[in-house]
Amino acid sequence: MEEIDFDDIFNIQITGMKMILCHPDTKRDKYWLLKIFIMFALYTLEFSFVLNSMLADIRNKDLFNAFRNAVPVSIYIFMLINYSFLISNSKSIGKMINIMKSDYEKCLTMPNLDQRCRRVIMYTTAKCSLILKYWSRLISSCVLVFCVKSICLSIYYVLKGKYEFVSFYEMHYPEFIEKHKKNNVYVFALTYAAEFYFTSISVLVYLCAPPVGPLFMLHACSQLEQVKIKFEDIFKKDNVEKRLSDIVKDLQHAYGFIAEINKCFTIIYEITMKEFSIRFPVTCYAFMKAFSRGEFAVEYVVVIATITILTTVPCYYSDLLMSKGEEVRQAAYACGWERVFNPGARKTLLIIINRACTPTAVKSIFCTINLDTLTNVRV
């Protein structure tokens, strides 16, 4: 079996969490607090400028630019919520990461593991790696698009003979900054760096927080799929009761892992649904207003895509998890118990089937997270 290196597969996630000081193994002391304070003091300072610009636009009845600035304002609010989630649930996240590591290590030390189970494990690890890779590319493109747009527009104005600097965000700073921003290269560089920093921190948090849930759900799906495979020939070999006992232990392990997911993600997924209801229409309105003025705001296209995927992926994998739970129930019923008279095994199967009737779903506070819930979200 090909070796599974957990740290290599989840390298993007682990690196991002260490960079923003929210990894479960990060030492929490006064120096950690100082770093957090410095990081978010600068971040909040730039947010205050964005918020001031939005309020100024509202006072001037410039709704177009007000909605434009509402996009980074909403990003800041929900970024803080996601970061708070990572910090407050670091123990639970660390526990689930250790469970995944332990499961992978067991796979490497089980010589009698079914080949189909091995393929399921390898497929799951490859899928996790792919999710992180594409998510990191999408979220990084948010920074890249803003950078490319400002650079290209600056070059365009230079070619037109205007020599005008184009900032990262189209916003108004306080007067003492605004009057020097477009003419003084040092002031412009400082504001550009602040805007770049604001976006980069947001991207790092969104790189770490949203993929965690789907990765854990995918691992739970892998565990349930292996249980389903074990049911297929349960009555065709000896030691039926022993093998059923092993299946019960595997199911307890999987259900415990799913319960830990629910314990950790119940509140954040409720907020994610509300986030979609707020950020999606705000960003769409900003994009449509820009388009009506003859501008194709490609940066908002990327933000809209990110918001949509941010909400859709947890719903998809929670739906998949529910399907896997139902498949386990059906596999337990169709395992051939009716052809073999074994009262002890039948009693165990009855308990398994009854437990499997409870959906293996990830839930928010008010609803079950699945694709049906996604289609009912109102914007």
CSV table of C-alpha atoms in Angstrom, one decimal:
chain,number,residue,atom,x,y,z
A,1,MET,CA,0.0,0.0,0.0
A,2,GLU,CA,1.2,3.5,-0.9
A,3,GLU,CA,2.4,5.4,2.2
A,4,ILE,CA,0.0,8.0,3.5
A,5,ASP,CA,1.7,11.1,4.9
A,6,PHE,CA,-0.9,13.2,6.7
A,7,ASP,CA,1.2,16.3,7.0
A,8,ASP,CA,2.0,16.2,3.3
A,9,ILE,CA,-1.7,15.7,2.2
A,10,PHE,CA,-2.9,18.6,4.4
A,11,ASN,CA,0.2,20.7,4.1
A,12,ILE,CA,-1.7,23.7,2.7
A,13,GLN,CA,-4.2,23.7,5.6
A,14,ILE,CA,-1.6,23.1,8.3
A,15,THR,CA,0.7,25.9,6.9
A,16,GLY,CA,-2.1,28.4,6.7
A,17,MET,CA,-3.3,27.7,10.3
A,18,LYS,CA,0.3,28.1,11.6
A,19,MET,CA,0.7,31.4,9.7
A,20,ILE,CA,-2.4,32.9,11.4
A,21,LEU,CA,-1.6,31.3,14.8
A,22,CYS,CA,-4.7,29.2,15.1
A,23,HIS,CA,-3.2,25.7,14.6
A,24,PRO,CA,-4.3,23.4,17.6
A,25,ASP,CA,-0.6,22.8,18.4
A,26,THR,CA,0.3,26.5,18.5
A,27,LYS,CA,1.5,27.5,22.0
A,28,ARG,CA,-0.9,29.9,23.7
A,29,ASP,CA,1.0,32.3,25.8
A,30,LYS,CA,1.5,36.1,26.2
A,31,TYR,CA,3.7,36.2,23.0
A,32,TRP,CA,0.9,34.5,21.1
A,33,LEU,CA,-1.6,37.1,22.4
A,34,LEU,CA,0.8,39.9,21.4
A,35,LYS,CA,1.2,38.6,17.9
A,36,ILE,CA,-2.6,38.2,17.6
A,37,PHE,CA,-3.1,41.8,18.8
A,38,ILE,CA,-0.6,43.2,16.3
A,39,MET,CA,-2.0,41.2,13.4
A,40,PHE,CA,-5.6,42.3,14.0
A,41,ALA,CA,-4.8,45.8,15.1
A,42,LEU,CA,-3.4,46.5,11.6
A,43,TYR,CA,-6.2,44.6,10.1
A,44,THR,CA,-8.9,46.5,12.0
A,45,LEU,CA,-7.2,49.8,11.2
A,46,GLU,CA,-7.7,49.2,7.5
A,47,PHE,CA,-11.3,48.0,8.2
A,48,SER,CA,-12.0,51.3,9.9
A,49,PHE,CA,-10.9,53.2,6.8
A,50,VAL,CA,-13.2,51.0,4.6
A,51,LEU,CA,-16.1,51.4,7.0
A,52,ASN,CA,-15.5,55.2,7.1
A,53,SER,CA,-15.6,55.2,3.3
A,54,MET,CA,-18.8,53.3,3.2
A,55,LEU,CA,-20.5,55.6,5.7
A,56,ALA,CA,-19.3,58.6,3.7
A,57,ASP,CA,-20.8,57.2,0.5
A,58,ILE,CA,-24.1,56.6,2.3
A,59,ARG,CA,-24.2,60.2,3.5
A,60,ASN,CA,-23.5,61.4,0.0
A,61,LYS,CA,-26.2,59.0,-1.3
A,62,ASP,CA,-23.7,57.2,-3.5
A,63,LEU,CA,-25.2,53.8,-3.1
A,64,PHE,CA,-23.0,52.2,-5.8
A,65,ASN,CA,-19.8,52.9,-4.0
A,66,ALA,CA,-21.5,52.2,-0.7
A,67,PHE,CA,-22.3,48.6,-1.8
A,68,ARG,CA,-18.8,48.3,-3.2
A,69,ASN,CA,-17.3,49.0,0.2
A,70,ALA,CA,-19.9,46.8,1.9
A,71,VAL,CA,-18.2,43.8,0.3
A,72,PRO,CA,-14.9,44.2,2.3
A,73,VAL,CA,-16.9,45.2,5.4
A,74,SER,CA,-18.9,42.0,5.3
A,75,ILE,CA,-15.7,40.0,4.6
A,76,TYR,CA,-14.2,41.5,7.8
A,77,ILE,CA,-17.2,40.7,10.0
A,78,PHE,CA,-17.4,37.0,8.8
A,79,MET,CA,-13.7,36.6,8.8
A,80,LEU,CA,-13.6,37.5,12.5
A,81,ILE,CA,-16.4,35.0,13.1
A,82,ASN,CA,-14.5,32.2,11.3
A,83,TYR,CA,-11.3,33.1,13.1
A,84,SER,CA,-13.0,33.0,16.4
A,85,PHE,CA,-14.4,29.6,15.4
A,86,LEU,CA,-10.9,28.3,14.7
A,87,ILE,CA,-9.6,29.6,18.1
A,88,SER,CA,-12.5,28.5,20.3
A,89,ASN,CA,-12.8,25.0,18.7
A,90,SER,CA,-9.1,24.4,18.4
A,91,LYS,CA,-9.2,21.5,20.9
A,92,SER,CA,-12.0,19.7,19.0
A,93,ILE,CA,-10.3,20.4,15.6
A,94,GLY,CA,-7.1,19.0,17.0
A,95,LYS,CA,-8.9,16.0,18.4
A,96,MET,CA,-10.4,15.2,15.0
A,97,ILE,CA,-7.1,15.8,13.2
A,98,ASN,CA,-5.4,13.3,15.6
A,99,ILE,CA,-8.2,10.8,15.0
A,100,MET,CA,-7.6,11.1,11.2
A,101,LYS,CA,-3.9,10.6,11.7
A,102,SER,CA,-4.5,7.5,13.9
A,103,ASP,CA,-6.9,6.1,11.3
A,104,TYR,CA,-4.3,6.5,8.6
A,105,GLU,CA,-1.6,4.9,10.7
A,106,LYS,CA,-3.8,1.9,11.4
A,107,CYS,CA,-4.3,1.5,7.7
A,108,LEU,CA,-0.5,1.2,7.3
A,109,THR,CA,-0.3,-1.5,10.0
A,110,MET,CA,-3.2,-3.7,9.0
A,111,PRO,CA,-1.9,-6.4,6.6
A,112,ASN,CA,-5.3,-8.2,6.3
A,113,LEU,CA,-7.2,-5.0,5.3
A,114,ASP,CA,-9.4,-5.7,2.3
A,115,GLN,CA,-8.1,-4.3,-1.0
A,116,ARG,CA,-11.3,-2.4,-1.6
A,117,CYS,CA,-10.9,-0.7,1.8
A,118,ARG,CA,-7.4,0.3,0.8
A,119,ARG,CA,-8.7,1.8,-2.4
A,120,VAL,CA,-11.3,3.7,-0.5
A,121,ILE,CA,-8.7,5.1,1.8
A,122,MET,CA,-6.4,6.1,-1.0
A,123,TYR,CA,-9.3,7.7,-2.9
A,124,THR,CA,-10.3,9.7,0.2
A,125,THR,CA,-6.8,11.0,0.8
A,126,ALA,CA,-6.5,12.0,-2.9
A,127,LYS,CA,-9.8,13.7,-2.7
A,128,CYS,CA,-8.9,15.7,0.4
A,129,SER,CA,-5.7,16.8,-1.2
A,130,LEU,CA,-7.6,17.9,-4.4
A,131,ILE,CA,-10.1,19.9,-2.3
A,132,LEU,CA,-7.4,21.8,-0.6
A,133,LYS,CA,-5.5,22.4,-3.8
A,134,TYR,CA,-8.5,23.8,-5.7
A,135,TRP,CA,-9.8,25.8,-2.7
A,136,SER,CA,-6.4,27.4,-2.2
A,137,ARG,CA,-6.2,28.3,-5.9
A,138,LEU,CA,-9.7,29.9,-5.8
A,139,ILE,CA,-9.1,31.8,-2.6
A,140,SER,CA,-5.7,33.0,-3.7
A,141,SER,CA,-7.2,34.3,-7.0
A,142,CYS,CA,-9.1,36.8,-4.9
A,143,VAL,CA,-5.8,38.6,-4.0
A,144,LEU,CA,-4.4,38.0,-7.5
A,145,VAL,CA,-7.4,39.6,-9.3
A,146,PHE,CA,-7.3,42.7,-7.2
A,147,CYS,CA,-3.6,43.1,-7.8
A,148,VAL,CA,-3.7,42.5,-11.5
A,149,LYS,CA,-6.6,44.9,-12.0
A,150,SER,CA,-4.9,47.7,-10.1
A,151,ILE,CA,-1.6,47.2,-11.9
A,152,CYS,CA,-3.2,46.9,-15.4
A,153,LEU,CA,-5.3,50.1,-14.8
A,154,SER,CA,-2.2,51.9,-13.6
A,155,ILE,CA,-0.3,50.9,-16.7
A,156,TYR,CA,-3.3,51.9,-18.9
A,157,TYR,CA,-3.4,55.4,-17.3
A,158,VAL,CA,0.4,55.8,-17.8
A,159,LEU,CA,0.0,54.9,-21.5
A,160,LYS,CA,-2.8,57.5,-21.7
A,161,GLY,CA,-0.5,60.1,-20.1
A,162,LYS,CA,-2.4,60.5,-16.9
A,163,TYR,CA,0.1,59.0,-14.6
A,164,GLU,CA,-2.5,58.0,-12.0
A,165,PHE,CA,-2.0,55.3,-9.4
A,166,VAL,CA,-4.9,52.9,-9.0
A,167,SER,CA,-5.4,51.5,-5.5
A,168,PHE,CA,-6.4,48.0,-4.4
A,169,TYR,CA,-9.9,49.0,-3.4
A,170,GLU,CA,-11.9,52.0,-4.8
A,171,MET,CA,-12.5,53.8,-1.5
A,172,HIS,CA,-12.1,57.2,0.1
A,173,TYR,CA,-9.6,57.7,2.9
A,174,PRO,CA,-9.7,60.6,5.4
A,175,GLU,CA,-8.9,63.9,3.7
A,176,PHE,CA,-5.3,64.2,5.0
A,177,ILE,CA,-4.5,60.8,3.3
A,178,GLU,CA,-6.8,61.2,0.2
A,179,LYS,CA,-5.2,64.5,-1.0
A,180,HIS,CA,-1.7,62.9,-1.2
A,181,LYS,CA,-2.6,59.3,-2.2
A,182,LYS,CA,-2.7,59.7,-6.0
A,183,ASN,CA,0.3,62.0,-6.3
A,184,ASN,CA,2.7,60.9,-3.6
A,185,VAL,CA,4.1,57.5,-4.3
A,186,TYR,CA,5.0,56.8,-0.7
A,187,VAL,CA,1.5,57.5,0.6
A,188,PHE,CA,0.0,55.4,-2.2
A,189,ALA,CA,2.4,52.5,-1.5
A,190,LEU,CA,1.5,52.7,2.2
A,191,THR,CA,-2.3,52.5,1.5
A,192,TYR,CA,-1.7,49.8,-1.1
A,193,ALA,CA,0.2,47.7,1.3
A,194,ALA,CA,-2.5,48.2,4.0
A,195,GLU,CA,-5.2,47.1,1.5
A,196,PHE,CA,-3.1,44.1,0.4
A,197,TYR,CA,-2.6,43.1,4.0
A,198,PHE,CA,-6.3,43.4,4.7
A,199,THR,CA,-7.1,41.0,1.8
A,200,SER,CA,-4.3,38.6,2.6
A,201,ILE,CA,-5.4,38.1,6.2
A,202,SER,CA,-8.9,37.5,5.0
A,203,VAL,CA,-7.7,35.0,2.4
A,204,LEU,CA,-5.6,33.1,5.0
A,205,VAL,CA,-8.5,32.8,7.4
A,206,TYR,CA,-10.8,31.6,4.6
A,207,LEU,CA,-8.1,29.2,3.4
A,208,CYS,CA,-8.1,27.6,6.9
A,209,ALA,CA,-11.7,27.6,8.2
A,210,PRO,CA,-14.1,26.6,5.5
A,211,PRO,CA,-12.3,23.4,4.2
A,212,VAL,CA,-12.0,21.8,7.7
A,213,GLY,CA,-15.6,20.6,7.9
A,214,PRO,CA,-15.8,19.0,4.4
A,215,LEU,CA,-12.4,17.2,5.0
A,216,PHE,CA,-13.7,15.7,8.2
A,217,MET,CA,-17.0,14.7,6.5
A,218,LEU,CA,-15.1,13.1,3.7
A,219,HIS,CA,-13.1,11.1,6.3
A,220,ALA,CA,-16.4,10.0,8.0
A,221,CYS,CA,-17.7,8.9,4.5
A,222,SER,CA,-14.6,6.8,4.1
A,223,GLN,CA,-15.1,5.1,7.4
A,224,LEU,CA,-18.8,4.3,6.6
A,225,GLU,CA,-17.8,3.0,3.1
A,226,GLN,CA,-15.4,0.6,4.6
A,227,VAL,CA,-18.1,-0.7,7.0
A,228,LYS,CA,-20.4,-1.2,4.0
A,229,ILE,CA,-17.7,-3.3,2.2
A,230,LYS,CA,-17.3,-5.5,5.3
A,231,PHE,CA,-21.0,-6.3,5.3
A,232,GLU,CA,-20.9,-7.8,1.8
A,233,ASP,CA,-19.4,-11.2,2.8
A,234,ILE,CA,-20.1,-11.2,6.5
A,235,PHE,CA,-22.0,-14.5,6.4
A,236,LYS,CA,-19.7,-16.2,3.8
A,237,LYS,CA,-16.8,-16.6,6.2
A,238,ASP,CA,-16.3,-18.0,9.7
A,239,ASN,CA,-16.3,-16.0,13.0
A,240,VAL,CA,-19.5,-14.1,12.1
A,241,GLU,CA,-20.1,-12.8,15.5
A,242,LYS,CA,-16.4,-11.7,15.9
A,243,ARG,CA,-16.6,-9.9,12.6
A,244,LEU,CA,-19.9,-8.3,13.5
A,245,SER,CA,-18.4,-7.1,16.8
A,246,ASP,CA,-15.5,-5.5,14.8
A,247,ILE,CA,-18.1,-3.8,12.6
A,248,VAL,CA,-19.9,-2.5,15.6
A,249,LYS,CA,-16.7,-1.0,16.9
A,250,ASP,CA,-16.0,0.6,13.5
A,251,LEU,CA,-19.5,2.1,13.5
A,252,GLN,CA,-19.1,3.4,17.0
A,253,HIS,CA,-15.9,5.0,16.0
A,254,ALA,CA,-17.5,6.6,12.8
A,255,TYR,CA,-20.6,7.8,14.7
A,256,GLY,CA,-18.4,9.3,17.4
A,257,PHE,CA,-16.4,11.1,14.8
A,258,ILE,CA,-19.6,12.5,13.2
A,259,ALA,CA,-20.9,13.5,16.7
A,260,GLU,CA,-17.6,15.5,17.2
A,261,ILE,CA,-18.1,17.2,13.8
A,262,ASN,CA,-21.6,18.2,14.9
A,263,LYS,CA,-20.4,19.5,18.3
A,264,CYS,CA,-17.7,21.6,16.5
A,265,PHE,CA,-19.6,22.9,13.5
A,266,THR,CA,-23.2,23.4,14.6
A,267,ILE,CA,-22.9,27.2,15.2
A,268,ILE,CA,-20.5,28.0,12.4
A,269,TYR,CA,-22.6,26.3,9.7
A,270,GLU,CA,-25.7,28.3,10.9
A,271,ILE,CA,-23.6,31.4,10.5
A,272,THR,CA,-22.3,30.2,7.1
A,273,MET,CA,-25.9,30.0,5.8
A,274,LYS,CA,-26.7,33.5,7.1
A,275,GLU,CA,-23.4,34.7,5.6
A,276,PHE,CA,-24.5,33.5,2.1
A,277,SER,CA,-27.8,35.3,2.5
A,278,ILE,CA,-26.0,38.6,3.3
A,279,ARG,CA,-22.8,38.5,1.2
A,280,PHE,CA,-24.2,37.0,-2.0
A,281,PRO,CA,-26.9,39.7,-2.7
A,282,VAL,CA,-24.5,42.5,-1.6
A,283,THR,CA,-21.7,41.3,-3.9
A,284,CYS,CA,-24.1,40.6,-6.8
A,285,TYR,CA,-25.6,44.1,-6.5
A,286,ALA,CA,-22.2,45.7,-6.5
A,287,PHE,CA,-21.3,43.6,-9.6
A,288,MET,CA,-24.5,44.5,-11.5
A,289,LYS,CA,-24.2,48.2,-10.7
A,290,ALA,CA,-20.6,48.2,-12.0
A,291,PHE,CA,-21.7,46.3,-15.1
A,292,SER,CA,-24.5,48.9,-15.7
A,293,ARG,CA,-21.8,51.6,-15.7
A,294,GLY,CA,-19.8,49.7,-18.3
A,295,GLU,CA,-17.3,48.1,-15.9
A,296,PHE,CA,-16.8,44.4,-15.7
A,297,ALA,CA,-15.8,44.0,-12.1
A,298,VAL,CA,-14.0,40.6,-12.4
A,299,GLU,CA,-12.9,40.7,-8.7
A,300,TYR,CA,-16.6,40.5,-7.7
A,301,VAL,CA,-17.0,37.5,-10.0
A,302,VAL,CA,-14.3,35.7,-8.0
A,303,VAL,CA,-15.9,36.8,-4.7
A,304,ILE,CA,-19.3,35.5,-5.8
A,305,ALA,CA,-17.8,32.2,-6.9
A,306,THR,CA,-16.0,31.9,-3.5
A,307,ILE,CA,-19.2,32.7,-1.5
A,308,THR,CA,-21.2,30.1,-3.5
A,309,ILE,CA,-18.6,27.3,-3.1
A,310,LEU,CA,-18.1,28.2,0.5
A,311,THR,CA,-21.8,27.4,1.1
A,312,THR,CA,-22.2,24.6,-1.4
A,313,VAL,CA,-19.3,22.3,-0.5
A,314,PRO,CA,-20.4,21.7,3.2
A,315,CYS,CA,-23.9,21.0,2.0
A,316,TYR,CA,-22.7,18.6,-0.7
A,317,TYR,CA,-20.4,16.6,1.6
A,318,SER,CA,-23.0,16.5,4.4
A,319,ASP,CA,-25.5,15.2,1.9
A,320,LEU,CA,-22.9,12.6,0.8
A,321,LEU,CA,-22.4,11.6,4.5
A,322,MET,CA,-26.2,11.1,4.9
A,323,SER,CA,-26.2,8.9,1.7
A,324,LYS,CA,-23.3,6.8,3.1
A,325,GLY,CA,-25.2,6.3,6.4
A,326,GLU,CA,-28.2,5.1,4.5
A,327,GLU,CA,-26.0,2.8,2.4
A,328,VAL,CA,-24.6,1.2,5.6
A,329,ARG,CA,-28.2,0.5,6.8
A,330,GLN,CA,-29.1,-1.1,3.5
A,331,ALA,CA,-25.9,-3.1,3.4
A,332,ALA,CA,-26.6,-4.4,6.9
A,333,TYR,CA,-30.1,-5.5,5.9
A,334,ALA,CA,-29.0,-7.1,2.6
A,335,CYS,CA,-26.0,-9.0,4.0
A,336,GLY,CA,-27.6,-12.4,3.8
A,337,TRP,CA,-28.7,-12.9,7.4
A,338,GLU,CA,-31.9,-14.6,6.3
A,339,ARG,CA,-30.0,-17.6,4.8
A,340,VAL,CA,-28.1,-18.4,8.0
A,341,PHE,CA,-29.7,-19.2,11.3
A,342,ASN,CA,-27.6,-17.3,13.9
A,343,PRO,CA,-29.7,-15.7,16.6
A,344,GLY,CA,-26.8,-13.8,18.2
A,345,ALA,CA,-25.7,-12.3,14.8
A,346,ARG,CA,-29.3,-11.4,14.0
A,347,LYS,CA,-29.7,-9.5,17.3
A,348,THR,CA,-26.5,-7.6,16.6
A,349,LEU,CA,-27.7,-6.8,13.1
A,350,LEU,CA,-31.0,-5.5,14.4
A,351,ILE,CA,-29.3,-3.1,16.7
A,352,ILE,CA,-27.0,-1.9,13.9
A,353,ILE,CA,-30.0,-1.4,11.6
A,354,ASN,CA,-32.0,0.5,14.2
A,355,ARG,CA,-29.0,2.8,15.0
A,356,ALA,CA,-28.4,3.3,11.2
A,357,CYS,CA,-32.0,4.6,10.9
A,358,THR,CA,-30.8,7.9,12.5
A,359,PRO,CA,-29.4,10.1,9.7
A,360,THR,CA,-25.7,10.6,9.8
A,361,ALA,CA,-26.2,14.3,9.1
A,362,VAL,CA,-24.2,17.4,10.0
A,363,LYS,CA,-26.6,19.9,11.5
A,364,SER,CA,-26.7,23.6,12.2
A,365,ILE,CA,-28.8,25.1,14.9
A,366,PHE,CA,-32.0,25.2,13.0
A,367,CYS,CA,-31.6,22.8,10.1
A,368,THR,CA,-29.8,19.8,8.6
A,369,ILE,CA,-26.9,20.8,6.3
A,370,ASN,CA,-27.6,19.2,2.9
A,371,LEU,CA,-28.4,20.2,-0.7
A,372,ASP,CA,-32.1,20.6,0.1
A,373,THR,CA,-31.2,23.1,2.7
A,374,LEU,CA,-29.0,25.0,0.2
A,375,THR,CA,-31.9,25.3,-2.3
A,376,ASN,CA,-34.1,26.8,0.5
A,377,VAL,CA,-31.7,29.5,1.4
A,378,ARG,CA,-33.3,32.9,0.8
A,379,VAL,CA,-31.2,35.8,-0.5
